[in-house]
Amino acid sequence: MTREQWLQRRSEDPYWRMAKEMGLPSRAAFKLEEVQRRWRVIPEGGRVLDLGAAPGGMTAVASDVVGEKGLVVAVDVEPLKLQRPNVVFIQADVMEHRLVRELQRIVKDGLFDTVVSDLSPHHSGDYDLLILQHADLLSRSREIAYMFLKRRGNMVLKAFEHPALRQFEQETARSFLKFERYIPKSTKKGSSEVFLIFLGFKPKPSERDSGGRLSSHPLGLRV
Ligand SMILES: C[S@@+](CC[C@H](N)C(=O)[O-])C[C@H]1O[C@@H](n2cnc3c(N)ncnc32)[C@H](O)[C@@H]1O
């Protein structure tokens, strides 16, 4: 597809047009809005950790839901195109240990009500490579969520369909009260993306501690 064809296709996309008209940084906003409408994954006044946040469509939705008493911590390697009083942006690679320290500093003794991950590697057109790279991002999102999610908190992960995904889902679902899969109406036709909705976190000591200590939170936080 040439750049002209891509631009033409984009301008015909109703969600892209709606995002532009509403001043939202991206059409991804509508995906989180749909998830929120169905499952109320984000509580008013709550704290949200938004991984893979740039340019900020989902961050805008989360910021609206939590309101002025809430907080959204957005993380991305790319800059966020959104500035709100209730949004803190950390420009970092999610794989960096520095991110864990930054989050620890921000949340202090509190944790997040919701972790959202819309992380995607750059898609070169090689689907197998995309799946491999994305598997690392999914595992890292889950690892970060297990460190920072409140008991009974919710986690929303964007994934791409692949046979190995089912095992990840089953394994992860054991740590939550409820699990659902959802393809938003705003997902582009032909895309293999699926949102994994995990509701009601049941932290196990082993999941809290990557260093093998079972009795305490690795960051000394209380859940
Ligand atoms: C689909 S876009 C996110 C769209 C965004 N959620 C929104 O609502 O506008 C995926 C994002 O993942 C980010 N990303 C990919 N790998 C990353 C990594 N290792 N660390 C941090 N961000 C990463 C990309 O920079 C990109 O902004």
Coordinates of C-alpha atoms and ligand atoms in Angstrom, one line a residue:
M1 CA 0.0 0.0 0.0
T2 CA 1.4 3.4 -0.9
R3 CA 1.4 6.3 1.6
E4 CA -1.4 8.0 -0.4
Q5 CA -3.6 4.9 -0.3
W6 CA -2.9 4.6 3.5
L7 CA -3.9 8.2 4.0
Q8 CA -7.0 7.8 1.9
R9 CA -8.0 4.7 3.8
R10 CA -7.4 6.5 7.1
S11 CA -9.6 9.5 6.1
E12 CA -12.4 7.0 5.4
D13 CA -12.2 5.5 8.8
P14 CA -15.2 6.8 10.9
Y15 CA -13.4 6.2 14.2
W16 CA -10.3 8.1 13.0
R17 CA -12.6 11.0 11.9
M18 CA -14.5 10.9 15.2
A19 CA -11.3 11.0 17.2
K20 CA -10.1 14.0 15.1
E21 CA -13.4 15.9 15.6
M22 CA -13.4 15.2 19.3
G23 CA -9.7 16.3 19.7
L24 CA -8.7 12.8 20.9
P25 CA -5.0 11.9 20.2
S26 CA -6.0 8.5 18.6
R27 CA -8.9 6.3 17.6
A28 CA -7.7 3.7 20.2
A29 CA -9.7 5.8 22.7
F30 CA -12.9 4.2 21.4
K31 CA -11.7 0.7 22.2
L32 CA -11.1 1.5 25.9
E33 CA -14.4 3.4 26.0
E34 CA -16.2 0.3 24.8
V35 CA -14.5 -1.9 27.3
Q36 CA -15.3 0.6 30.0
R37 CA -18.9 0.8 29.0
R38 CA -19.3 -3.0 29.3
W39 CA -17.2 -3.8 32.4
R40 CA -16.5 -0.6 34.3
V41 CA -12.9 -1.6 34.6
I42 CA -11.9 1.9 35.7
P43 CA -13.5 3.3 38.9
E44 CA -14.3 7.0 39.3
G45 CA -11.5 8.6 41.4
G46 CA -9.3 5.6 40.8
R47 CA -5.7 5.1 39.7
V48 CA -4.9 3.7 36.3
L49 CA -1.6 2.5 34.9
D50 CA -1.6 2.9 31.1
L51 CA 1.2 1.0 29.3
G52 CA 1.8 1.8 25.6
A53 CA 0.0 5.0 26.1
A54 CA 1.2 7.2 23.2
P55 CA -0.2 9.2 21.6
G56 CA -2.8 9.1 24.3
G57 CA -6.3 8.2 23.1
M58 CA -6.9 5.6 25.9
T59 CA -5.2 7.9 28.4
A60 CA -7.8 10.6 27.6
V61 CA -10.6 8.2 28.3
A62 CA -9.0 6.9 31.5
S63 CA -8.4 10.5 32.6
D64 CA -12.1 11.4 32.0
V65 CA -13.3 8.4 34.0
V66 CA -11.1 8.8 37.0
G67 CA -11.8 12.6 37.1
E68 CA -9.9 15.2 39.1
K69 CA -9.5 13.0 42.2
G70 CA -8.0 10.2 40.2
L71 CA -4.7 9.6 38.6
V72 CA -3.5 8.1 35.3
V73 CA 0.2 7.1 34.9
A74 CA 0.9 6.8 31.2
V75 CA 4.0 5.0 30.0
D76 CA 5.5 4.9 26.5
V77 CA 8.8 5.2 24.7
E78 CA 7.2 7.7 22.4
P79 CA 5.9 11.1 23.6
L80 CA 2.4 11.5 24.8
K81 CA 0.3 14.1 23.0
L82 CA -2.0 14.9 25.9
Q83 CA -1.6 17.1 28.9
R84 CA -4.0 16.8 31.8
P85 CA -3.6 17.7 35.5
N86 CA -4.5 14.1 36.5
V87 CA -2.0 12.5 34.0
V88 CA 1.6 11.7 34.8
F89 CA 3.7 10.6 31.9
I90 CA 6.8 8.5 32.1
Q91 CA 8.8 8.2 28.9
A92 CA 10.4 4.8 29.2
D93 CA 10.7 1.4 27.7
V94 CA 8.6 -1.0 29.8
M95 CA 11.5 -3.4 29.9
E96 CA 13.7 -0.9 31.8
H97 CA 14.0 -1.5 35.5
R98 CA 14.0 2.3 35.9
L99 CA 10.3 2.1 35.2
V100 CA 9.6 0.0 38.3
R101 CA 11.5 2.4 40.5
E102 CA 9.6 5.4 39.0
L103 CA 6.2 3.7 39.5
Q104 CA 7.2 2.9 43.1
R105 CA 8.1 6.5 43.7
I106 CA 4.8 7.7 42.2
V107 CA 2.4 5.3 43.9
K108 CA 4.2 5.3 47.3
D109 CA 2.1 3.1 49.5
G110 CA -0.9 2.9 47.1
L111 CA -1.4 0.7 44.1
F112 CA -3.4 0.9 40.8
D113 CA -7.1 0.0 40.5
T114 CA -6.6 -0.8 36.8
V115 CA -3.7 -1.7 34.5
V116 CA -4.3 -1.2 30.8
S117 CA -1.8 -2.3 28.2
D118 CA -2.1 -1.4 24.6
L119 CA 1.6 -2.1 23.9
S120 CA 2.4 -3.1 20.3
P121 CA 5.8 -3.5 18.7
H122 CA 6.3 -1.8 15.3
H123 CA 4.7 -4.1 12.7
S124 CA 7.1 -4.8 9.9
G125 CA 4.6 -7.0 8.1
D126 CA 6.0 -10.2 9.5
Y127 CA 3.2 -11.6 11.6
D128 CA 5.3 -14.3 13.3
L129 CA 7.8 -11.7 14.4
L130 CA 5.0 -9.5 15.7
I131 CA 3.7 -12.3 17.8
L132 CA 7.1 -13.1 19.2
Q133 CA 7.8 -9.5 20.1
H134 CA 4.3 -9.0 21.4
A135 CA 4.6 -12.1 23.7
D136 CA 7.4 -10.3 25.5
L137 CA 5.4 -7.2 25.9
L138 CA 2.4 -9.2 27.2
S139 CA 4.5 -11.0 29.8
R140 CA 6.1 -7.8 30.9
S141 CA 2.6 -6.1 31.2
R142 CA 1.4 -8.9 33.4
E143 CA 4.6 -8.8 35.5
I144 CA 4.2 -5.1 36.1
A145 CA 0.5 -5.5 36.8
Y146 CA 1.2 -8.2 39.4
M147 CA 3.6 -5.8 41.1
F148 CA 1.3 -2.8 41.1
L149 CA -2.3 -3.9 40.9
K150 CA -4.6 -3.7 43.9
R151 CA -6.4 -6.7 45.3
R152 CA -9.7 -6.9 43.2
G153 CA -8.2 -4.6 40.6
N154 CA -8.7 -5.1 36.8
M155 CA -6.3 -5.6 34.0
V156 CA -7.0 -5.0 30.3
L157 CA -4.4 -6.3 27.8
K158 CA -4.4 -5.9 24.0
A159 CA -3.2 -9.1 22.3
F160 CA -3.0 -10.6 18.9
E161 CA -4.6 -13.9 18.1
H162 CA -2.2 -16.8 18.1
P163 CA -2.6 -20.4 19.4
A164 CA -0.1 -19.8 22.2
L165 CA -2.2 -17.0 23.5
R166 CA -4.8 -19.4 25.0
Q167 CA -2.2 -20.8 27.5
F168 CA -1.3 -17.2 28.6
E169 CA -5.0 -16.5 29.1
Q170 CA -5.7 -19.6 31.1
E171 CA -2.6 -19.1 33.3
T172 CA -3.4 -15.4 33.9
A173 CA -7.2 -16.0 34.5
R174 CA -6.3 -18.1 37.6
S175 CA -5.2 -14.9 39.3
F176 CA -8.5 -13.1 38.7
L177 CA -12.1 -13.7 39.6
K178 CA -13.3 -13.4 36.0
F179 CA -11.9 -13.4 32.5
E180 CA -13.5 -12.3 29.2
R181 CA -12.2 -11.8 25.6
Y182 CA -13.5 -8.9 23.6
I183 CA -13.0 -7.5 20.1
P184 CA -14.2 -3.9 20.1
K185 CA -16.4 -2.6 17.3
S186 CA -13.8 0.1 16.8
T187 CA -11.1 -2.5 16.0
K188 CA -10.2 -2.3 12.4
K189 CA -11.7 -5.0 10.1
G190 CA -9.3 -7.8 9.4
S191 CA -7.2 -7.0 12.5
S192 CA -6.3 -10.0 14.7
E193 CA -6.3 -7.9 17.9
V194 CA -8.3 -9.0 20.8
F195 CA -8.7 -7.4 24.3
L196 CA -8.2 -9.7 27.3
I197 CA -10.3 -8.4 30.2
F198 CA -9.2 -9.8 33.6
L199 CA -11.5 -8.7 36.5
G200 CA -10.9 -8.9 40.2
F201 CA -7.2 -9.6 40.9
K202 CA -6.5 -12.3 43.5
P203 CA -2.8 -11.7 44.2
K204 CA -0.8 -14.8 45.3
P205 CA 2.3 -14.1 47.3
S206 CA 4.4 -16.0 44.6
E207 CA 3.1 -13.6 41.9
R208 CA 4.0 -10.6 44.0
D209 CA 7.6 -11.5 44.3
S210 CA 9.9 -12.2 41.4
G211 CA 12.8 -12.7 43.8
G212 CA 11.2 -15.8 45.3
R213 CA 10.3 -14.3 48.7
L214 CA 6.7 -15.5 49.2
S215 CA 5.5 -13.5 52.2
S216 CA 5.9 -9.8 51.2
H217 CA 5.4 -7.5 48.3
P218 CA 8.6 -7.1 46.3
L219 CA 8.3 -3.3 46.6
G220 CA 7.2 -3.4 50.2
L221 CA 3.7 -2.2 49.2
R222 CA 0.5 -3.4 50.9
V223 CA -2.3 -4.8 48.9
Ligands
LIG1 C1 -1.1 0.9 19.5 S1 0.1 2.1 20.1 C2 -0.7 2.7 21.6 C3 -1.9 3.6 21.3 C4 -2.4 4.2 22.6 N1 -2.8 3.3 23.6 C5 -3.5 5.2 22.4 O1 -4.6 5.0 23.0 O2 -3.3 6.2 21.7 C6 1.3 1.0 20.9 C7 2.3 1.8 21.6 O3 3.2 0.9 22.3 C8 4.5 1.5 22.4 N2 5.5 0.6 22.8 C9 5.9 -0.5 22.1 N3 6.9 -1.1 22.7 C10 7.2 -0.5 23.8 C11 8.1 -0.6 24.9 N4 8.9 -1.7 25.0 N5 8.0 0.3 26.0 C12 7.2 1.3 25.9 N6 6.3 1.5 24.9 C13 6.3 0.7 23.9 C14 4.7 2.2 21.1 O4 5.6 3.3 21.2 C15 3.2 2.7 20.8 O5 3.0 4.0 21.2

